[in-house]
Amino acid sequence: MTKLIKRSWAEPFKIKMVEPLKMTSKVDREKALKEAGFNTFLLRSEYVYIDLLTDSGTNAMSDYQWAGLMLGDEAYAGSKNFYYLWDNVKKYYGMPYLVPTHQGRAAEHMISKILIKAGDYVAGNMYFTTTRVHQELAGATFIDVIIDEAHDPQNLHPFKGNIDPQKLTDLIKKVTPKKMAYVYMAGPVNMAGGQPFSMKNLKEIGGICKKHNIQLWFDATRATENAYFIKMREKGYEKKTVSQILKEMCSHFDGIWVSAKKDLMVNIGGILATKNKHVYEEARNMVVIYEGLHTYGGLAGRDMEAMARGMEEMVSFDNIKARIGQVEYCGKQLEKYDIPMVKPFGGHAIFLDAKQFLPHLKQDVFPAQTLAAEIYADSGVRAMERGVVSAGRNQKTGEHNYPKLELVRLTFPRRVYTQAHIDVTVESIAEVYNHRKKIKGLAMIYEPKYLRFFQARFKRL
Ligand code: F0G
């Protein structure tokens, strides 16, 4: 008899309720795709079989979270759920001041308005779509100071989310510290393929910011995944809990913004939290204009209750291990078919390398957009473009921004899909890979002004 030496990553929960899915034919999907202008964001979800568009607001809440909804205190002011959420923000993120928001971009909007003056600069570890648009609308120029390894899909650096200290120092010198509105780190970095930063790098960047009196902010949307990677990969952190690592990470920042729709496993919600009393005062004043009173920020009491409870579950090692285990499982299956992907595999998603997958397509015909459309046509699996369409246009020249990474993201909602769903997804991608040479690109026939990837329309060439 062979000895069992390793146990796999099975989930620490079971299914209590199911949501039936519609099974579609190839003809149905071709029709749906045409109606959606070959943009997976414009598909009706009814026609999607396995929805890997995003992990945002698409997670399965636990029975504990659902039970919490019944305890919603829907008072206009001073809801009990708000105070519970605030206590948990202090407990898990170590930030004394909280302003709730309806989702992450609302917090990005306020922080950009508070910290940026026209003509300023913001530096960060690669851009994120909504984050950058708010920085630009507030008058800043965003500069990417992530390490070069992050732009190379094949580079196996364990912390591809790190900021390059030299790039940051050079930038501060060039533009002067006064013109640096703030520096921000996302962890893991969504657009780089879900790649984490290390605690060592964070400390170094924190030191540079302190020296020049520049605020350092944290996009902590998926911070527990970053903490998990630190635990698994960084020396000295093996024995610390995810919760301890998360708090240590946060201790190096002036404040955080969070899209609660990810780590906190809720359908809606956001957080702006800080140690900085001045920023807190400003945000508390501003939230009543854009979101709602400072004790609900555009949320129902029940939403805040689900967030507070989700926060307690998000730091569970077994939960994150199963989540990242599922992503890794998908990557390993795809590897068997030699599918080109970003490596190491990320925290929340597998990123297909569309440049390698469809090497005969120039970036002008949107390889990642094309690939996402073809995967949907094959199997009803919905993925997302993260390439030239997402990167938008240069504010000054009006040209496309051509990112080095031209990716398709297969994003895994937390606690939603089974291993068999992953197997079907892998089989479908392998099928598309088999006939990749026949695939032609797309032409953009409608382009919105902001965040064009959400609503742009295309036609097959
Ligand atoms: N920051 C990061 C790193 C994100 O991934 C997102 C959203 C936001 C901020 C904005 O938060 O959606 O609550 O307003 N990401 C989603 C995604 C949309 O699919 O990656 P939001």
Coordinates of C-alpha atoms and ligand atoms in Angstrom, one line a residue:
M1 CA 0.0 0.0 0.0
T2 CA 1.3 3.5 -0.8
K3 CA 1.5 5.9 2.1
L4 CA -0.4 9.1 1.9
I5 CA 2.1 11.8 2.4
K6 CA 0.3 15.0 1.5
R7 CA -3.3 16.2 2.0
S8 CA -4.8 18.5 -0.6
W9 CA -6.5 21.8 0.0
A10 CA -10.1 20.8 0.5
E11 CA -12.5 23.5 1.6
P12 CA -13.3 24.0 5.4
F13 CA -17.1 24.3 4.6
K14 CA -19.9 22.5 2.8
I15 CA -22.7 23.6 0.6
K16 CA -26.1 24.5 2.2
M17 CA -27.9 26.2 -0.6
V18 CA -27.5 26.0 -4.4
E19 CA -28.2 28.4 -7.2
P20 CA -29.1 26.6 -10.5
L21 CA -27.2 27.6 -13.7
K22 CA -28.5 27.6 -17.2
M23 CA -26.8 25.3 -19.6
T24 CA -26.5 27.0 -23.0
S25 CA -25.7 25.8 -26.6
K26 CA -23.0 27.2 -28.8
V27 CA -25.7 28.9 -30.9
D28 CA -27.0 30.6 -27.7
R29 CA -23.6 31.8 -26.8
E30 CA -22.7 33.2 -30.2
K31 CA -25.9 35.2 -30.1
A32 CA -25.3 36.4 -26.6
L33 CA -21.7 37.4 -27.5
K34 CA -22.7 39.4 -30.5
E35 CA -25.4 41.2 -28.5
A36 CA -22.7 42.0 -25.9
G37 CA -20.4 43.5 -28.5
F38 CA -17.8 40.8 -27.7
N39 CA -17.3 42.4 -24.2
T40 CA -17.8 39.9 -21.4
F41 CA -18.9 42.8 -19.1
L42 CA -21.9 43.3 -21.3
L43 CA -23.1 39.7 -21.2
R44 CA -26.3 39.0 -19.3
S45 CA -25.2 36.8 -16.4
E46 CA -28.1 34.5 -17.1
Y47 CA -26.2 33.2 -20.2
V48 CA -23.0 32.6 -18.2
Y49 CA -22.2 29.1 -17.0
I50 CA -19.1 29.6 -14.8
D51 CA -18.6 33.2 -13.9
L52 CA -14.9 34.0 -13.5
L53 CA -15.3 37.7 -14.4
T54 CA -14.5 38.8 -10.9
D55 CA -14.2 37.9 -7.3
S56 CA -15.9 41.2 -6.4
G57 CA -19.2 41.0 -4.6
T58 CA -19.6 37.5 -6.1
N59 CA -18.6 35.5 -3.0
A60 CA -20.7 33.1 -1.0
M61 CA -21.5 34.5 2.4
S62 CA -21.5 32.1 5.3
D63 CA -24.6 31.1 7.4
Y64 CA -23.1 33.3 10.1
Q65 CA -23.1 36.3 7.7
W66 CA -26.6 35.6 6.5
A67 CA -27.9 35.3 10.0
G68 CA -26.3 38.7 10.7
L69 CA -28.4 40.3 8.0
M70 CA -31.5 39.8 10.2
L71 CA -29.8 41.9 12.9
G72 CA -29.5 45.0 10.6
D73 CA -30.1 48.1 12.6
E74 CA -31.4 50.4 9.9
A75 CA -31.4 53.6 12.0
Y76 CA -30.3 56.6 9.9
A77 CA -27.7 57.6 12.4
G78 CA -25.5 55.6 14.9
S79 CA -26.5 52.1 13.8
K80 CA -25.3 49.3 16.1
N81 CA -23.8 47.5 13.1
F82 CA -21.6 50.5 12.3
Y83 CA -20.0 50.3 15.8
Y84 CA -19.4 46.6 15.5
L85 CA -17.8 47.2 12.1
W86 CA -15.7 50.0 13.6
D87 CA -14.5 47.7 16.5
N88 CA -13.5 45.1 13.9
V89 CA -11.6 47.6 11.8
K90 CA -9.6 48.5 14.8
K91 CA -9.1 44.8 15.8
Y92 CA -8.1 43.4 12.4
Y93 CA -6.5 46.4 10.5
G94 CA -5.3 48.3 13.5
M95 CA -6.7 51.6 12.2
P96 CA -8.4 53.8 14.8
Y97 CA -10.7 55.8 12.4
L98 CA -13.3 54.4 10.0
V99 CA -15.4 55.9 7.3
P100 CA -17.6 53.3 5.6
T101 CA -18.3 53.6 1.9
H102 CA -20.6 51.7 -0.5
Q103 CA -17.6 50.2 -2.3
G104 CA -13.9 50.6 -2.8
R105 CA -13.9 53.2 -5.5
A106 CA -15.9 55.6 -3.3
A107 CA -13.0 55.4 -0.8
E108 CA -10.6 56.0 -3.7
H109 CA -12.6 59.0 -4.8
M110 CA -12.5 60.6 -1.4
I111 CA -8.8 59.9 -0.6
S112 CA -7.8 61.3 -4.0
K113 CA -9.8 64.4 -3.4
I114 CA -8.4 64.9 0.1
L115 CA -4.7 64.2 -0.7
I116 CA -4.2 65.4 -4.3
K117 CA -3.7 68.9 -5.6
A118 CA -3.7 69.6 -9.3
G119 CA -0.2 68.9 -10.8
D120 CA 0.8 66.4 -8.1
Y121 CA 2.1 62.9 -8.5
V122 CA 1.1 59.6 -7.1
A123 CA 3.4 56.6 -7.1
G124 CA 2.3 53.0 -6.7
N125 CA 3.0 49.3 -7.4
M126 CA 1.3 49.2 -10.8
Y127 CA -2.0 50.9 -11.5
F128 CA -5.5 49.8 -10.8
T129 CA -8.2 50.9 -13.2
T130 CA -10.6 52.7 -10.8
T131 CA -7.8 53.9 -8.5
R132 CA -5.9 55.6 -11.3
V133 CA -9.0 57.2 -12.8
H134 CA -9.8 58.9 -9.4
Q135 CA -6.2 60.0 -9.0
E136 CA -6.2 61.5 -12.5
L137 CA -9.6 63.2 -12.1
A138 CA -8.2 64.8 -8.9
G139 CA -5.4 66.3 -11.0
A140 CA -2.5 63.9 -10.4
T141 CA -0.2 62.0 -12.7
F142 CA 0.2 58.3 -11.7
I143 CA 3.7 56.8 -11.9
D144 CA 4.2 53.1 -11.7
V145 CA 7.3 52.2 -9.6
I146 CA 6.8 48.5 -9.3
I147 CA 9.9 46.2 -9.8
D148 CA 10.6 45.3 -13.4
E149 CA 10.1 41.6 -12.7
A150 CA 6.3 42.4 -12.4
H151 CA 6.0 43.1 -16.1
D152 CA 7.5 39.8 -17.1
P153 CA 4.9 37.0 -16.9
Q154 CA 7.5 34.3 -16.7
N155 CA 9.7 35.7 -14.0
L156 CA 9.3 33.6 -10.8
H157 CA 10.1 36.3 -8.3
P158 CA 8.1 35.5 -5.1
F159 CA 7.2 39.1 -4.5
K160 CA 6.5 40.7 -7.8
G161 CA 4.3 43.3 -6.1
N162 CA 7.3 45.0 -4.5
I163 CA 8.1 48.6 -5.2
D164 CA 11.5 49.3 -6.6
P165 CA 13.1 51.6 -3.9
Q166 CA 15.4 53.2 -6.5
K167 CA 12.6 54.0 -8.9
L168 CA 10.7 55.6 -6.0
T169 CA 13.7 57.6 -4.7
D170 CA 14.5 58.8 -8.2
L171 CA 11.0 59.9 -8.7
I172 CA 10.8 61.8 -5.4
K173 CA 14.0 63.6 -6.2
K174 CA 12.8 64.5 -9.7
V175 CA 9.4 65.9 -8.8
T176 CA 10.2 67.0 -5.2
P177 CA 8.6 65.5 -2.1
K178 CA 6.1 68.4 -2.0
K179 CA 4.6 67.3 -5.3
M180 CA 4.1 63.7 -4.2
A181 CA 0.5 63.5 -3.0
Y182 CA 1.1 60.0 -1.6
V183 CA 2.6 56.6 -2.3
Y184 CA 0.3 53.6 -2.4
M185 CA 0.8 49.9 -2.3
A186 CA -1.8 47.4 -3.3
G187 CA -1.3 43.9 -2.0
P188 CA -1.5 41.6 -3.9
V189 CA -1.3 43.6 -7.1
N190 CA -4.3 42.9 -9.2
M191 CA -3.0 44.0 -12.6
A192 CA 0.3 42.2 -12.1
G193 CA -1.5 38.9 -11.8
G194 CA -2.3 38.9 -8.1
Q195 CA 1.3 39.2 -7.0
P196 CA 2.2 40.1 -3.3
F197 CA 4.7 42.5 -1.8
S198 CA 7.0 41.4 1.0
M199 CA 7.2 42.8 4.5
K200 CA 10.8 43.6 3.9
N201 CA 10.0 45.7 0.9
L202 CA 7.1 47.4 2.8
K203 CA 9.4 48.4 5.6
E204 CA 11.9 49.8 3.2
I205 CA 9.3 51.8 1.2
G206 CA 7.8 53.0 4.5
G207 CA 11.2 54.3 5.5
I208 CA 11.7 56.2 2.3
C209 CA 8.2 57.8 2.7
K210 CA 8.9 58.8 6.3
K211 CA 12.2 60.3 5.4
H212 CA 10.5 62.6 2.9
N213 CA 7.3 63.1 4.9
I214 CA 5.1 61.5 2.3
Q215 CA 2.0 59.5 3.3
L216 CA 1.9 55.8 2.5
W217 CA -1.5 54.3 1.8
F218 CA -2.6 50.7 1.4
D219 CA -5.1 49.3 -1.0
A220 CA -6.0 46.5 1.3
T221 CA -8.7 45.0 -0.8
R222 CA -7.1 41.5 -0.8
A223 CA -4.7 42.1 2.0
T224 CA -5.3 38.7 3.7
E225 CA -4.0 37.0 0.5
N226 CA -0.9 39.1 0.7
A227 CA -0.5 38.2 4.4
Y228 CA -0.9 34.5 3.4
F229 CA 1.9 34.8 0.8
I230 CA 4.1 36.4 3.4
K231 CA 3.5 33.6 5.8
M232 CA 4.3 31.0 3.1
R233 CA 7.2 32.7 1.4
E234 CA 9.0 35.1 3.7
K235 CA 11.5 34.1 6.3
G236 CA 10.5 34.8 9.9
Y237 CA 6.8 34.8 9.2
E238 CA 6.1 31.0 9.1
K239 CA 4.8 30.8 12.6
K240 CA 2.8 34.0 12.6
T241 CA -1.0 34.0 12.0
V242 CA -2.5 35.7 9.0
S243 CA -4.2 38.1 11.4
Q244 CA -0.9 39.0 13.0
I245 CA 0.8 39.6 9.6
L246 CA -2.2 41.7 8.4
K247 CA -1.9 43.9 11.4
E248 CA 1.8 44.2 11.1
M249 CA 1.4 45.2 7.4
C250 CA -1.2 47.8 8.3
S251 CA 1.1 49.3 11.0
H252 CA 3.4 50.7 8.2
F253 CA 0.6 52.7 6.5
D254 CA -1.1 56.0 7.2
G255 CA -4.4 54.5 6.1
I256 CA -6.1 51.9 4.0
W257 CA -8.9 51.7 1.5
V258 CA -10.7 48.4 1.0
S259 CA -13.2 47.1 -1.4
A260 CA -15.1 44.8 1.1
K261 CA -16.5 42.9 -1.9
K262 CA -13.3 40.8 -1.9
D263 CA -11.6 39.7 1.3
L264 CA -14.7 40.4 3.5
M265 CA -16.8 38.1 1.3
V266 CA -19.8 40.3 1.1
N267 CA -21.8 41.5 -1.9
I268 CA -21.3 45.2 -1.3
G269 CA -19.3 47.5 0.9
G270 CA -16.1 49.6 1.2
I271 CA -13.8 51.0 3.9
L272 CA -11.7 54.0 4.3
A273 CA -9.7 53.7 7.6
T274 CA -6.8 55.7 8.8
K275 CA -4.5 56.7 11.7
N276 CA -4.4 60.3 10.4
K277 CA -6.9 62.5 12.2
H278 CA -6.8 65.2 9.6
V279 CA -7.7 62.8 6.8
Y280 CA -10.4 61.3 8.9
E281 CA -12.0 64.7 9.6
E282 CA -11.9 65.5 5.9
A283 CA -13.3 62.1 4.9
R284 CA -16.0 62.3 7.5
N285 CA -17.1 65.7 6.1
M286 CA -16.9 64.5 2.5
V287 CA -18.8 61.2 2.9
V288 CA -22.0 62.9 3.8
I289 CA -21.9 64.6 0.4
Y290 CA -21.1 61.6 -1.8
E291 CA -22.2 58.5 0.1
G292 CA -24.4 59.1 3.2
L293 CA -24.0 59.8 6.9
H294 CA -20.6 58.9 8.3
T295 CA -22.1 56.0 10.2
Y296 CA -23.4 54.2 7.2
G297 CA -21.6 55.6 4.1
G298 CA -24.1 54.4 1.5
L299 CA -24.7 51.0 3.1
A300 CA -27.6 49.4 4.9
G301 CA -27.0 48.4 8.5
R302 CA -27.3 44.8 7.5
D303 CA -24.5 45.2 5.0
M304 CA -22.2 46.5 7.7
E305 CA -23.1 43.6 9.9
A306 CA -22.2 41.1 7.1
M307 CA -18.9 43.0 6.6
A308 CA -18.0 42.9 10.3
R309 CA -18.7 39.2 10.4
G310 CA -16.9 38.6 7.1
M311 CA -13.8 40.3 8.6
E312 CA -13.7 37.7 11.3
E313 CA -13.8 34.9 8.7
M314 CA -11.3 36.5 6.2
V315 CA -8.3 35.9 8.5
S316 CA -8.9 32.1 8.8
F317 CA -5.9 30.3 7.5
D318 CA -7.9 27.3 6.4
N319 CA -10.2 29.6 4.3
I320 CA -7.4 31.3 2.5
K321 CA -5.5 28.1 2.0
A322 CA -8.5 26.6 0.3
R323 CA -9.0 29.7 -1.8
I324 CA -5.5 30.0 -3.0
G325 CA -5.4 26.2 -3.3
Q326 CA -8.2 26.3 -5.8
V327 CA -6.5 29.0 -7.9
E328 CA -3.3 27.0 -7.8
Y329 CA -5.2 23.8 -8.8
C330 CA -6.5 25.6 -11.8
G331 CA -3.0 26.8 -12.8
K332 CA -1.5 23.4 -12.4
Q333 CA -4.2 21.8 -14.6
L334 CA -3.7 24.4 -17.3
E335 CA 0.1 23.8 -17.1
K336 CA -0.6 20.2 -18.3
Y337 CA -1.8 21.7 -21.6
D338 CA 1.2 24.2 -21.8
I339 CA -1.2 27.2 -21.6
P340 CA 0.9 30.4 -21.2
M341 CA 0.1 32.1 -17.9
V342 CA 1.5 34.6 -15.4
K343 CA 3.7 32.9 -12.8
P344 CA 3.9 32.5 -9.9
F345 CA 0.1 31.9 -9.8
G346 CA -1.7 34.8 -8.1
G347 CA -3.9 35.0 -5.1
H348 CA -7.3 35.6 -6.6
A349 CA -6.9 34.6 -10.2
I350 CA -5.1 32.8 -12.9
F351 CA -4.0 35.2 -15.6
L352 CA -3.6 33.8 -19.2
D353 CA -0.9 35.5 -21.2
A354 CA -2.8 36.5 -24.3
K355 CA 0.4 37.7 -26.1
Q356 CA 1.8 34.2 -25.9
F357 CA -1.5 32.5 -26.4
L358 CA -2.3 34.4 -29.6
P359 CA 1.2 35.5 -30.8
H360 CA -0.1 36.2 -34.3
L361 CA -2.3 39.1 -33.0
K362 CA -1.0 42.6 -32.5
Q363 CA -2.0 44.5 -29.4
D364 CA -4.1 46.8 -31.7
V365 CA -6.6 44.0 -32.3
F366 CA -7.0 43.4 -28.6
P367 CA -5.7 39.8 -28.0
A368 CA -6.9 39.5 -24.4
Q369 CA -10.4 40.9 -25.3
T370 CA -10.5 38.4 -28.2
L371 CA -9.4 35.5 -26.0
A372 CA -12.0 36.2 -23.3
A373 CA -14.7 36.3 -26.0
E374 CA -13.5 33.0 -27.5
I375 CA -13.5 31.2 -24.1
Y376 CA -17.1 32.3 -23.5
A377 CA -18.1 31.2 -27.0
D378 CA -16.6 27.7 -26.3
S379 CA -18.1 26.9 -22.9
G380 CA -20.0 29.8 -21.3
V381 CA -17.0 30.5 -19.0
R382 CA -16.8 34.2 -18.4
A383 CA -13.3 35.8 -17.9
M384 CA -12.1 39.4 -18.1
E385 CA -9.7 41.3 -20.2
R386 CA -6.7 42.9 -18.4
G387 CA -4.7 44.4 -21.3
V388 CA -4.8 47.3 -23.7
V389 CA -8.5 47.9 -23.3
S390 CA -8.3 48.1 -19.5
A391 CA -5.2 50.3 -19.8
G392 CA -7.1 53.0 -21.6
R393 CA -5.6 56.0 -23.4
N394 CA -2.7 58.3 -22.5
Q395 CA -4.3 61.5 -21.1
K396 CA -2.1 63.8 -23.1
T397 CA -1.5 62.1 -26.5
G398 CA -4.8 60.2 -26.7
E399 CA -3.0 57.1 -27.9
H400 CA -3.7 53.7 -26.4
N401 CA -1.6 52.8 -23.4
Y402 CA 0.1 49.6 -24.4
P403 CA 0.8 47.6 -21.2
K404 CA 3.5 45.0 -21.3
L405 CA 1.0 42.6 -19.8
E406 CA -1.9 41.6 -22.1
L407 CA -3.8 39.2 -19.9
V408 CA -7.1 37.4 -19.5
R409 CA -8.1 37.0 -15.9
L410 CA -9.9 33.9 -14.6
T411 CA -11.0 35.2 -11.2
F412 CA -12.3 32.9 -8.5
P413 CA -15.2 34.1 -6.3
R414 CA -14.6 32.8 -2.8
R415 CA -16.5 29.6 -1.7
V416 CA -18.5 29.4 -4.9
Y417 CA -17.3 26.9 -7.5
T418 CA -16.3 23.3 -7.2
Q419 CA -13.2 21.4 -8.5
A420 CA -15.3 20.0 -11.3
H421 CA -16.2 23.6 -12.4
I422 CA -12.5 24.2 -12.6
D423 CA -11.9 21.1 -14.6
V424 CA -14.5 22.2 -17.2
T425 CA -12.9 25.6 -17.4
V426 CA -9.5 24.1 -18.0
E427 CA -10.9 21.8 -20.7
S428 CA -12.5 24.7 -22.5
I429 CA -9.3 26.8 -22.4
A430 CA -7.3 23.8 -23.8
E431 CA -9.9 23.5 -26.6
V432 CA -9.5 27.2 -27.5
Y433 CA -5.7 26.8 -27.4
N434 CA -6.0 23.9 -29.9
H435 CA -7.6 26.1 -32.5
R436 CA -5.9 29.3 -31.6
K437 CA -4.3 29.8 -35.0
K438 CA -7.8 30.3 -36.6
I439 CA -8.6 33.1 -34.2
K440 CA -8.7 36.7 -35.6
G441 CA -8.8 39.8 -33.4
L442 CA -11.4 42.4 -32.8
A443 CA -12.1 46.0 -33.8
M444 CA -13.5 48.5 -31.3
I445 CA -16.7 50.0 -32.6
Y446 CA -17.7 52.0 -29.4
E447 CA -15.5 53.5 -26.8
P448 CA -16.7 55.2 -23.6
K449 CA -14.7 58.1 -22.2
Y450 CA -13.9 56.6 -18.8
L451 CA -12.9 53.0 -17.8
R452 CA -13.7 51.9 -21.3
F453 CA -13.3 48.2 -20.7
F454 CA -16.6 48.1 -18.8
Q455 CA -18.7 49.2 -21.8
A456 CA -16.7 49.2 -25.0
R457 CA -18.1 47.2 -27.9
F458 CA -16.3 45.3 -30.6
K459 CA -16.8 43.3 -33.7
R460 CA -14.9 40.3 -35.0
L461 CA -12.3 41.0 -37.8
Ligands
F0G1 N1 -8.7 48.1 -5.6 C1 -8.5 46.9 -6.1 C2 -7.2 46.2 -6.0 C3 -9.6 46.3 -6.8 O1 -9.4 45.0 -7.3 C4 -10.8 46.9 -6.9 C5 -11.9 46.3 -7.6 C6 -11.0 48.2 -6.4 C7 -9.9 48.8 -5.7 C8 -12.3 49.0 -6.5 O2 -13.2 48.5 -5.6 O3 -15.0 47.6 -7.1 O4 -15.4 47.9 -4.7 O5 -15.2 49.9 -6.2 N2 -11.8 45.3 -8.3 C9 -12.8 44.5 -9.0 C10 -12.1 43.5 -9.9 C11 -13.8 45.4 -9.8 O6 -12.8 42.8 -10.6 O7 -10.9 43.3 -9.8 P1 -14.8 48.5 -5.9

